[in-house]
Amino acid sequence: MTKLVTGIIQPHRLDDVKSALEAFGVRGMTVSEASGYGRQRGHTEVYRGAEYTVDLVPKVRIEVLVADEDAPSVTKVIVGAAQTGKIGDGKVWVVPVEDVARVRTGEHGIDAL
Amino acid sequence: MTKLVTGIIQPHRLDDVKSALEAFGVRGMTVSEASGYGRQRGHTEVYRGAEYTVDLVPKVRIEVLVADEDAPSVTKVIVGAAQTGKIGDGKVWVVPVEDVARVRTGEHGIDAL
Amino acid sequence: MTKLVTGIIQPHRLDDVKSALEAFGVRGMTVSEASGYGRQRGHTEVYRGAEYTVDLVPKVRIEVLVADEDAPSVTKVIVGAAQTGKIGDGKVWVVPVEDVARVRTGEHGIDAL
Amino acid sequence: MELDAGLTAWMLVSASLVLLMTPGLALFYGGMVRGKSVLNMMMMSFGAMGVVGVVYVLWGWSMSYGTQSVGGLFANPLEQFGLGGGEVFAEDGTAVIADGLPVIVDVGFQATFAIITVALISGAIADRAKFGTWMVFTALWVTLAFFPMAHMVWGGGLLSDEGPFASIAEPVDFAGGTVVHINAGMAALVLALVVGRRKGFGKEPMRPHNLPLVMLGAALLWFGWFGFNAGSAYGADGLAGLAWVNTSTAASAGILGWLITEKIRDGHATSLGAASGVVAGLVAITPAAGALSPVGAAALGLVAGAVSALAVGLKYRFGYDDSLDVVGVHLVAGLVGTVLIGFLATDGGLFYGGSVNLLVVQALIALVAMVLSGAVTLVIALALKATMGWRVSEDAEVGGIDLAVHGEGAYETIGGRVVDSRTSLPTAPAAPAPATRTTTEVK
Amino acid sequence: MELDAGLTAWMLVSASLVLLMTPGLALFYGGMVRGKSVLNMMMMSFGAMGVVGVVYVLWGWSMSYGTQSVGGLFANPLEQFGLGGGEVFAEDGTAVIADGLPVIVDVGFQATFAIITVALISGAIADRAKFGTWMVFTALWVTLAFFPMAHMVWGGGLLSDEGPFASIAEPVDFAGGTVVHINAGMAALVLALVVGRRKGFGKEPMRPHNLPLVMLGAALLWFGWFGFNAGSAYGADGLAGLAWVNTSTAASAGILGWLITEKIRDGHATSLGAASGVVAGLVAITPAAGALSPVGAAALGLVAGAVSALAVGLKYRFGYDDSLDVVGVHLVAGLVGTVLIGFLATDGGLFYGGSVNLLVVQALIALVAMVLSGAVTLVIALALKATMGWRVSEDAEVGGIDLAVHGEGAYETIGGRVVDSRTSLPTAPAAPAPATRTTTEVK
Amino acid sequence: MELDAGLTAWMLVSASLVLLMTPGLALFYGGMVRGKSVLNMMMMSFGAMGVVGVVYVLWGWSMSYGTQSVGGLFANPLEQFGLGGGEVFAEDGTAVIADGLPVIVDVGFQATFAIITVALISGAIADRAKFGTWMVFTALWVTLAFFPMAHMVWGGGLLSDEGPFASIAEPVDFAGGTVVHINAGMAALVLALVVGRRKGFGKEPMRPHNLPLVMLGAALLWFGWFGFNAGSAYGADGLAGLAWVNTSTAASAGILGWLITEKIRDGHATSLGAASGVVAGLVAITPAAGALSPVGAAALGLVAGAVSALAVGLKYRFGYDDSLDVVGVHLVAGLVGTVLIGFLATDGGLFYGGSVNLLVVQALIALVAMVLSGAVTLVIALALKATMGWRVSEDAEVGGIDLAVHGEGAYETIGGRVVDSRTSLPTAPAAPAPATRTTTEVK
Ligand SMILES: Nc1ncnc2c1ncn2[C@@H]1O[C@H](COP(=O)(O)OP(=O)(O)O)[C@@H](O)[C@H]1O
Ligand SMILES: Nc1ncnc2c1ncn2[C@@H]1O[C@H](COP(=O)(O)OP(=O)(O)O)[C@@H](O)[C@H]1O
Ligand SMILES: Nc1ncnc2c1ncn2[C@@H]1O[C@H](COP(=O)(O)OP(=O)(O)O)[C@@H](O)[C@H]1O
């Protein structure tokens, strides 16, 4: 069985997280753009006489499918590499996965990773 | 333990959903862009003599990590705030989460929210 | 109960996957952009005297909520329609869902699909 | 009369420059709206180019510069309909020359003014107006508001130096402070009121979706404005040179005026402010380009930039949705320029030892222009409201007017619109696959 | 001969304007392709600017306007190779003046026509052609198809008023209906057939990825076209003025023609239609700019816009992938303009009491131009197909030609390409961190 | 002296063209930075337009072309402060004519050179400089480095044909190889060193966020450069024509030089390379535009494109972060052009049988220009570092200088910034909903 580890991180930490995961042995991942809302506040913009606040902050989402037993370590690796210690560093969470398939071959399960 | 509540909503409802969640007590969320395919149809475009249909409609995805017991209420809050009563209003679903970590501190579980 | 089937596929396969799912009877899905990292390598760019590699490749994410019993077939449908046999074809995975709601009506469960 | 090739060359160029201003405006405005309505915004300018460009050669020139003035208000549209009547082309088809310039060149030059003036107005009703109504509006407004004003100010009519006010002092409108900017700005105000506010006005941000486009638009406006102002000298001479330098200097000072004002008030000097300051400076110098010294132009630009920066906030105070600040920039800076001539004109301005007469006459023509433009626009706008209607449906407005009205989105979004391919072609044959099309259809 | 400074000024400007048209075209075309091939599309224009710009001064001018005509087909490329030979510069290095204009200015002006004509063709083979093959094609085609056609029509050759047809009536091609538009449009048709269809043609939408770019491109084309047409008057005079007004009016009417047609047929007036209508109107007026009245120009533009709007659908019916409608717009509107001169010319057109002779001769030169261009292009295209090959690999086409061929993507996509940083620098030293680079490397 | 209308027309146009170059540069540079700092990049150009545009009419003209030279280094700023003093305008306010041209036109033309030169420098310090410091820098640098250099080279000062070197041979700087490009390129090098490297330099890719903008910018630069170079002939004549053709040919050849070089070295011909090649060719031809044959211009462009393509890698070798390659393109190609005149000048160049004197004098003025520019810039840059400081905070740099400094992002990103609407309006009333605003607030 496998897990899906999802991390929401600061965009400029992506490179380091990717390297750290690769070093750990992860061979694939999926990355996408997101916006975060949290303790870290957005900013204020002024548009010709009107002021408004933007409370969403650019983030990057990383998703990694891993074998059950690797989930805690992978979580740790992401947390470690993404951490700057400042508010807004993000979250990592783990969700159970019931089946995985590799599209190219149709393989299932752990072999599909 | 925690849950991940995911909502796919109309883009112009985002503000109200965000306010409603904040009012409910949620302190963080992650937002991203998506396209929806469903009962709500897309539209037709004409490109210099060729006509084609685009059946994907812009949507916004909201993800909120919440304590187990809050999942039903948060679902309700999103549904309530996003509803316009028209086709295409979207979906909300809940997935179990096995672990959550706050990147900044490395905290785990409910404290990490 | 329902499942969430997520597929990461090659962008140019989206149309075929969409058609195949529709043919199978799926009436809705959510699509978004992503970037993939895996066996398929990215490419090298040269920027005025500096060379660098980009190891992320454009992908599309498809998410489909389905009834428990349909999850394996839907996985198969996606794999079948997205396959080109080349490295980088992508992954499909299945996650358990505890609750689904349709925003427009507030319906829950299988009726909400 | 003899042809002045140097002058003709310069006027051909000037006309080309002013023509480019309208697409420049389309970018300036287009970048300023949200991504879902950029095409509609640009189409309002391109639509005006289509309609006014044709209308001008039909009856526009005749109404503006024809010899048969109707009470100083406008000239007979039929006299030189289609540029006939012998004043533009002689019987044998050759071009008539006046003051060294082929009249047909002047027709081209003046047509570009008509186009941009109408297009300017569109910024006030961004994101929400029916395109068909807009197209009809352009034809009506240019005919009933612009051509008459051009006749009045430049065609020897009521507000010209042959009109009644000229007894106080000769009114100065070098290149269109009243005809173009006050006229368009006032029309914008009326239209914004008649058409009504966008859904979410004052609550949602509605920020510019593409500021580099806005800056590009401002740059093309600046560039084109050299034709507008220095071309209005009708000479390739020192006056044109003065107008050129004054124009550029006022634009530069407009940047500084706007940026300083917003830096003090908001803490940031924005790129939208820089682009807006350019336009404010240029608008203000338009009536004054030949009448000020370069230092005076710098002062005027500075003031115009600062005043407009403050004025764009008025719409929130008074609750009219002049979406892209046509009032705050064109009406206000147009008034600033027209009126400050009374102080800054090196010949007759108060600061240069002139009497108060010039100031009075400038204020008067500004006022008359506002009243006339406002009244005519109101009539047209209400008539169209009652007949064709002005607003698209709320769904169209929320979902994006580009898709709803024009059937297009401005940008391809992968995983978004460019996805389904059920292109229904007229008779697309089974399209025998070329050699290179065999693979990838695997499975 | 004496220098006419006014004329020279105007021609310097005109040359500059026409030069700008090619980047304008690059934007027009670049916005119209999908996001994965915009750079390649633009590079076809920039590549043509590189190759043709150099080739023109080497042998282009000599082949087009040299004095040693070879059977009226082309002139000796060696006579004025590198602009030598004493016709452009006198022995002492000073510029030769002809008809008031330094010949070197005319060289610049004409070079810009050569560049844009070649670049126009590229729209037919968007997204799929090898860049190297294209670069070789530009050199061959401009040499074998363009310079000869320029010689034939404008250099006193076969299709000029000194050629055999002139006995019927003097053929009219004011600014390049045959030389530029029919020539390029026909070449585009042949190339589209030889190169073959894009994968997915007629099934996938392939919609424009950036319509504001398309509109900007159309605007720059319009602006530049004033140099193209009014510059072709070779005078800063009434004829240039007429050409200017006709050009602008036809473009305006082209917008209306296209928008009305598609509104009726499809229910939407699109921005792509407006941009295309501009070009269709401008193409049609090109050969006719000095021969029509402004009202005639409006009529021509209207017809050209409508006909082209219908013609762009033909490629689906006949199955050739003329990707960006070079045939539908340039060939078709070029033919419309060239042939309708027979009706609309104020001097000799059927509607103005002329005989049928002009119409006949116009149809004839159009036909000859099509045949010649088609034949020459076919030979070049097949030769290149057999040697270098025209198509990139299917993977490159599907994945995007920008990345595959140019090693670049047009736009930064965060979380996309700008992510890995294993920049391998030549000898980048360990780069001692400046004061500001210490933090954030936490943990 | 009598007015030459043709010349005046051409110079009015040239000034307009050169003015457009700075926004062109803003796009060229703006497209090249990452999406988070495009506005700041463009604002450095627009800021320079604001400051220098005003400063020029105050004391810039007087310091450059005033009659009271101070040791051949600069002229008295007060003599014609605000364009007074009787050399630009006569006592009665009319424009003074010199050599057929109103002096005020020349003021406008020259002002545009000052603006673009300052703006060029900004590319070296992209993404990281305080906007306020930049604004002060522009005023100081144009005053202390540009106006003196203009005086020395063009105003009859030390490096002109009235200066000491002229005894060896008359130094040639047709349109600004030393004054503009070497001057700005050297300043860029110094500033890059003083301001320091961007965080991540040499590790993160920092690729252009929008290459079509870069190409558009390059195109506007090319277009504007016709005014720059052919305008510098100060005549609408054969020399202007030669400069025009040389300029265009060198740009074309610059494309080829750069593309061939990178194709061989890297395997790809990139669009960034094409755009850069255009600029390299144009920079190199700037000092030489009137002195070479068109074939010589092609050779020069080819060399400049190739050399610059190699030179842009130097910054990695030596570790200075000249972010957008102002040194590699403007300094290097400026030197290439200035020095190769010694070989390629048809009058006095080594390849044309001239002595070595011209080469020597060209190398000398290049050297002196580098030293002067470097020294003055170093003093200004260090003074500003010690007082206002040059760098924004690291957080601002990482998070994006656009948001941090200008309070804006360049592009709307749905689900990103345009989301929260807690717009705090001054006194926005409860805004009575117009008829169309009722629905959708369901639930
Ligand atoms: N409850 C939540 N559900 C989903 N995402 C969250 C949640 N809380 C925070 N996030 C994500 O984590 C990011 C960082 O959270 P924030 O509260 O700003 O900082 P920190 O976690 O360091 O205190 C947010 O921008 C958001 O994307
Ligand atoms: N089975 C599904 N799986 C995933 N997403 C779905 C599914 N069905 C609908 N959606 C999402 O919900 C959105 C709204 O669905 P739609 O059928 O258009 O309206 P409604 O739910 O109001 O009937 C869709 O655009 C899509 O994003
Ligand atoms: N462990 C993983 N977790 C998440 N996504 C993955 C993982 N491995 C691969 N992927 C996704 O699947 C895509 C294809 O994977 P890749 O290894 O390139 O090809 P293949 O699966 O055909 O061997 C990747 O681009 C990435 O988006």
mmCIF file of N, CA and C in Angstrom, chain E residues 189-254:
data_model
loop_
_atom_site.group_PDB
_atom_site.id
_atom_site.type_symbol
_atom_site.label_atom_id
_atom_site.label_comp_id
_atom_site.label_asym_id
_atom_site.label_seq_id
_atom_site.Cartn_x
_atom_site.Cartn_y
_atom_site.Cartn_z
ATOM 1 N N LEU E 189 0.327 29.028 -50.001
ATOM 2 C CA LEU E 189 -0.515 27.891 -50.377
ATOM 3 C C LEU E 189 0.351 26.690 -50.766
ATOM 4 N N VAL E 190 1.329 26.946 -51.597
ATOM 5 C CA VAL E 190 2.207 25.864 -52.035
ATOM 6 C C VAL E 190 2.959 25.268 -50.850
ATOM 7 N N LEU E 191 3.475 26.128 -50.009
ATOM 8 C CA LEU E 191 4.256 25.643 -48.875
ATOM 9 C C LEU E 191 3.390 24.832 -47.914
ATOM 10 N N ALA E 192 2.165 25.294 -47.696
ATOM 11 C CA ALA E 192 1.265 24.551 -46.808
ATOM 12 C C ALA E 192 1.039 23.144 -47.352
ATOM 13 N N LEU E 193 0.916 23.042 -48.660
ATOM 14 C CA LEU E 193 0.692 21.731 -49.271
ATOM 15 C C LEU E 193 1.936 20.854 -49.185
ATOM 16 N N VAL E 194 3.077 21.449 -49.464
ATOM 17 C CA VAL E 194 4.306 20.652 -49.449
ATOM 18 C C VAL E 194 4.683 20.237 -48.028
ATOM 19 N N VAL E 195 4.564 21.156 -47.104
ATOM 20 C CA VAL E 195 4.986 20.864 -45.728
ATOM 21 C C VAL E 195 3.981 19.940 -45.045
ATOM 22 N N GLY E 196 2.727 20.047 -45.397
ATOM 23 C CA GLY E 196 1.729 19.155 -44.819
ATOM 24 C C GLY E 196 1.116 19.688 -43.551
ATOM 25 N N ARG E 197 0.057 18.994 -43.148
ATOM 26 C CA ARG E 197 -0.732 19.489 -42.029
ATOM 27 C C ARG E 197 -0.098 19.283 -40.665
ATOM 28 N N ARG E 198 -0.467 20.165 -39.751
ATOM 29 C CA ARG E 198 -0.088 19.948 -38.358
ATOM 30 C C ARG E 198 -0.820 18.734 -37.810
ATOM 31 N N LYS E 199 -0.172 18.043 -36.910
ATOM 32 C CA LYS E 199 -0.845 16.976 -36.202
ATOM 33 C C LYS E 199 -2.051 17.559 -35.459
ATOM 34 N N GLY E 200 -3.212 16.991 -35.701
ATOM 35 C CA GLY E 200 -4.405 17.470 -35.011
ATOM 36 C C GLY E 200 -5.174 18.519 -35.785
ATOM 37 N N PHE E 201 -4.700 18.876 -36.954
ATOM 38 C CA PHE E 201 -5.390 19.902 -37.752
ATOM 39 C C PHE E 201 -6.836 19.494 -38.029
ATOM 40 N N GLY E 202 -7.742 20.389 -37.761
ATOM 41 C CA GLY E 202 -9.140 20.101 -38.002
ATOM 42 C C GLY E 202 -9.798 19.334 -36.866
ATOM 43 N N LYS E 203 -9.008 18.930 -35.899
ATOM 44 C CA LYS E 203 -9.587 18.249 -34.739
ATOM 45 C C LYS E 203 -9.351 19.036 -33.459
ATOM 46 N N GLU E 204 -8.119 19.431 -33.271
ATOM 47 C CA GLU E 204 -7.833 20.230 -32.083
ATOM 48 C C GLU E 204 -8.070 21.696 -32.397
ATOM 49 N N PRO E 205 -8.410 22.460 -31.381
ATOM 50 C CA PRO E 205 -8.785 23.854 -31.629
ATOM 51 C C PRO E 205 -7.628 24.726 -32.144
ATOM 52 N N MET E 206 -6.457 24.625 -31.557
ATOM 53 C CA MET E 206 -5.328 25.470 -31.981
ATOM 54 C C MET E 206 -5.726 26.928 -32.009
ATOM 55 N N ARG E 207 -6.306 27.358 -30.934
ATOM 56 C CA ARG E 207 -6.737 28.753 -30.884
ATOM 57 C C ARG E 207 -5.581 29.687 -30.517
ATOM 58 N N PRO E 208 -5.723 30.964 -30.822
ATOM 59 C CA PRO E 208 -4.671 31.949 -30.515
ATOM 60 C C PRO E 208 -4.377 31.950 -29.014
ATOM 61 N N HIS E 209 -3.113 31.972 -28.678
ATOM 62 C CA HIS E 209 -2.800 31.913 -27.246
ATOM 63 C C HIS E 209 -2.811 33.287 -26.599
ATOM 64 N N ASN E 210 -2.802 34.338 -27.398
ATOM 65 C CA ASN E 210 -2.686 35.671 -26.805
ATOM 66 C C ASN E 210 -3.256 36.697 -27.779
ATOM 67 N N LEU E 211 -4.550 36.963 -27.648
ATOM 68 C CA LEU E 211 -5.195 37.847 -28.610
ATOM 69 C C LEU E 211 -4.790 39.315 -28.487
ATOM 70 N N PRO E 212 -4.480 39.801 -27.284
ATOM 71 C CA PRO E 212 -3.972 41.179 -27.261
ATOM 72 C C PRO E 212 -2.701 41.350 -28.094
ATOM 73 N N LEU E 213 -1.835 40.336 -28.116
ATOM 74 C CA LEU E 213 -0.665 40.409 -28.989
ATOM 75 C C LEU E 213 -1.081 40.497 -30.454
ATOM 76 N N VAL E 214 -2.098 39.719 -30.811
ATOM 77 C CA VAL E 214 -2.580 39.738 -32.193
ATOM 78 C C VAL E 214 -3.062 41.138 -32.556
ATOM 79 N N MET E 215 -3.797 41.747 -31.635
ATOM 80 C CA MET E 215 -4.320 43.087 -31.920
ATOM 81 C C MET E 215 -3.205 44.119 -31.975
ATOM 82 N N LEU E 216 -2.247 43.979 -31.094
ATOM 83 C CA LEU E 216 -1.090 44.864 -31.150
ATOM 84 C C LEU E 216 -0.380 44.711 -32.484
ATOM 85 N N GLY E 217 -0.211 43.466 -32.902
ATOM 86 C CA GLY E 217 0.444 43.230 -34.187
ATOM 87 C C GLY E 217 -0.331 43.864 -35.320
ATOM 88 N N ALA E 218 -1.642 43.704 -35.314
ATOM 89 C CA ALA E 218 -2.464 44.311 -36.365
ATOM 90 C C ALA E 218 -2.313 45.829 -36.351
ATOM 91 N N ALA E 219 -2.225 46.394 -35.160
ATOM 92 C CA ALA E 219 -2.078 47.847 -35.051
ATOM 93 C C ALA E 219 -0.752 48.305 -35.634
ATOM 94 N N LEU E 220 0.319 47.582 -35.330
ATOM 95 C CA LEU E 220 1.622 47.968 -35.878
ATOM 96 C C LEU E 220 1.634 47.789 -37.391
ATOM 97 N N LEU E 221 0.935 46.770 -37.879
ATOM 98 C CA LEU E 221 0.844 46.603 -39.327
ATOM 99 C C LEU E 221 0.121 47.792 -39.959
ATOM 100 N N TRP E 222 -0.981 48.176 -39.371
ATOM 101 C CA TRP E 222 -1.739 49.330 -39.872
ATOM 102 C C TRP E 222 -0.843 50.575 -39.922
ATOM 103 N N PHE E 223 -0.192 50.817 -38.818
ATOM 104 C CA PHE E 223 0.702 51.971 -38.689
ATOM 105 C C PHE E 223 1.790 51.917 -39.762
ATOM 106 N N GLY E 224 2.424 50.755 -39.867
ATOM 107 C CA GLY E 224 3.502 50.627 -40.837
ATOM 108 C C GLY E 224 3.022 50.726 -42.279
ATOM 109 N N TRP E 225 1.772 50.320 -42.480
ATOM 110 C CA TRP E 225 1.230 50.307 -43.837
ATOM 111 C C TRP E 225 1.120 51.709 -44.434
ATOM 112 N N PHE E 226 1.123 52.713 -43.577
ATOM 113 C CA PHE E 226 1.124 54.076 -44.111
ATOM 114 C C PHE E 226 2.410 54.325 -44.883
ATOM 115 N N GLY E 227 3.509 53.791 -44.366
ATOM 116 C CA GLY E 227 4.755 53.899 -45.111
ATOM 117 C C GLY E 227 4.713 53.077 -46.380
ATOM 118 N N PHE E 228 4.152 51.908 -46.254
ATOM 119 C CA PHE E 228 4.048 50.977 -47.371
ATOM 120 C C PHE E 228 3.282 51.619 -48.532
ATOM 121 N N ASN E 229 2.112 52.107 -48.255
ATOM 122 C CA ASN E 229 1.253 52.626 -49.321
ATOM 123 C C ASN E 229 1.507 54.092 -49.636
ATOM 124 N N ALA E 230 1.451 54.940 -48.612
ATOM 125 C CA ALA E 230 1.643 56.355 -48.892
ATOM 126 C C ALA E 230 3.092 56.622 -49.280
ATOM 127 N N GLY E 231 4.007 55.809 -48.775
ATOM 128 C CA GLY E 231 5.398 55.926 -49.203
ATOM 129 C C GLY E 231 5.569 55.560 -50.668
ATOM 130 N N SER E 232 4.729 54.646 -51.146
ATOM 131 C CA SER E 232 4.847 54.218 -52.535
ATOM 132 C C SER E 232 4.428 55.299 -53.528
ATOM 133 N N ALA E 233 3.919 56.406 -53.016
ATOM 134 C CA ALA E 233 3.649 57.538 -53.897
ATOM 135 C C ALA E 233 4.949 58.197 -54.332
ATOM 136 N N TYR E 234 6.025 57.906 -53.624
ATOM 137 C CA TYR E 234 7.317 58.547 -53.897
ATOM 138 C C TYR E 234 7.169 60.060 -54.015
ATOM 139 N N GLY E 235 6.411 60.591 -53.101
ATOM 140 C CA GLY E 235 6.266 62.032 -53.039
ATOM 141 C C GLY E 235 5.629 62.400 -51.714
ATOM 142 N N ALA E 236 5.946 63.557 -51.177
ATOM 143 C CA ALA E 236 5.248 64.061 -50.001
ATOM 144 C C ALA E 236 4.222 65.045 -50.544
ATOM 145 N N ASP E 237 3.174 64.501 -51.118
ATOM 146 C CA ASP E 237 2.263 65.331 -51.893
ATOM 147 C C ASP E 237 0.819 64.829 -51.806
ATOM 148 N N GLY E 238 -0.006 65.317 -52.670
ATOM 149 C CA GLY E 238 -1.414 64.958 -52.641
ATOM 150 C C GLY E 238 -1.660 63.487 -52.909
ATOM 151 N N LEU E 239 -0.853 62.891 -53.766
ATOM 152 C CA LEU E 239 -1.029 61.479 -54.053
ATOM 153 C C LEU E 239 -0.736 60.647 -52.803
ATOM 154 N N ALA E 240 0.320 61.016 -52.099
ATOM 155 C CA ALA E 240 0.621 60.333 -50.842
ATOM 156 C C ALA E 240 -0.539 60.516 -49.864
ATOM 157 N N GLY E 241 -1.093 61.714 -49.846
ATOM 158 C CA GLY E 241 -2.222 61.976 -48.958
ATOM 159 C C GLY E 241 -3.422 61.118 -49.314
ATOM 160 N N LEU E 242 -3.689 61.025 -50.604
ATOM 161 C CA LEU E 242 -4.792 60.177 -51.046
ATOM 162 C C LEU E 242 -4.542 58.723 -50.647
ATOM 163 N N ALA E 243 -3.318 58.254 -50.895
ATOM 164 C CA ALA E 243 -2.987 56.876 -50.536
ATOM 165 C C ALA E 243 -3.134 56.667 -49.030
ATOM 166 N N TRP E 244 -2.745 57.666 -48.253
ATOM 167 C CA TRP E 244 -2.854 57.574 -46.799
ATOM 168 C C TRP E 244 -4.319 57.414 -46.384
ATOM 169 N N VAL E 245 -5.145 58.297 -46.873
ATOM 170 C CA VAL E 245 -6.559 58.265 -46.481
ATOM 171 C C VAL E 245 -7.221 56.981 -46.987
ATOM 172 N N ASN E 246 -6.911 56.595 -48.210
ATOM 173 C CA ASN E 246 -7.481 55.353 -48.731
ATOM 174 C C ASN E 246 -7.059 54.150 -47.895
ATOM 175 N N THR E 247 -5.806 54.148 -47.505
ATOM 176 C CA THR E 247 -5.293 53.036 -46.708
ATOM 177 C C THR E 247 -6.044 52.934 -45.388
ATOM 178 N N SER E 248 -6.147 54.048 -44.704
ATOM 179 C CA SER E 248 -6.791 54.031 -43.396
ATOM 180 C C SER E 248 -8.278 53.708 -43.522
ATOM 181 N N THR E 249 -8.900 54.273 -44.519
ATOM 182 C CA THR E 249 -10.331 54.044 -44.698
ATOM 183 C C THR E 249 -10.615 52.580 -45.027
ATOM 184 N N ALA E 250 -9.788 52.007 -45.885
ATOM 185 C CA ALA E 250 -9.987 50.601 -46.228
ATOM 186 C C ALA E 250 -9.792 49.691 -45.021
ATOM 187 N N ALA E 251 -8.829 50.044 -44.172
ATOM 188 C CA ALA E 251 -8.621 49.247 -42.968
ATOM 189 C C ALA E 251 -9.845 49.332 -42.061
ATOM 190 N N SER E 252 -10.354 50.531 -41.888
ATOM 191 C CA SER E 252 -11.563 50.714 -41.077
ATOM 192 C C SER E 252 -12.717 49.896 -41.646
ATOM 193 N N ALA E 253 -12.896 50.018 -42.956
ATOM 194 C CA ALA E 253 -13.999 49.296 -43.585
ATOM 195 C C ALA E 253 -13.772 47.786 -43.523
ATOM 196 N N GLY E 254 -12.506 47.381 -43.578
ATOM 197 C CA GLY E 254 -12.187 45.958 -43.455
ATOM 198 C C GLY E 254 -12.653 45.393 -42.119
#
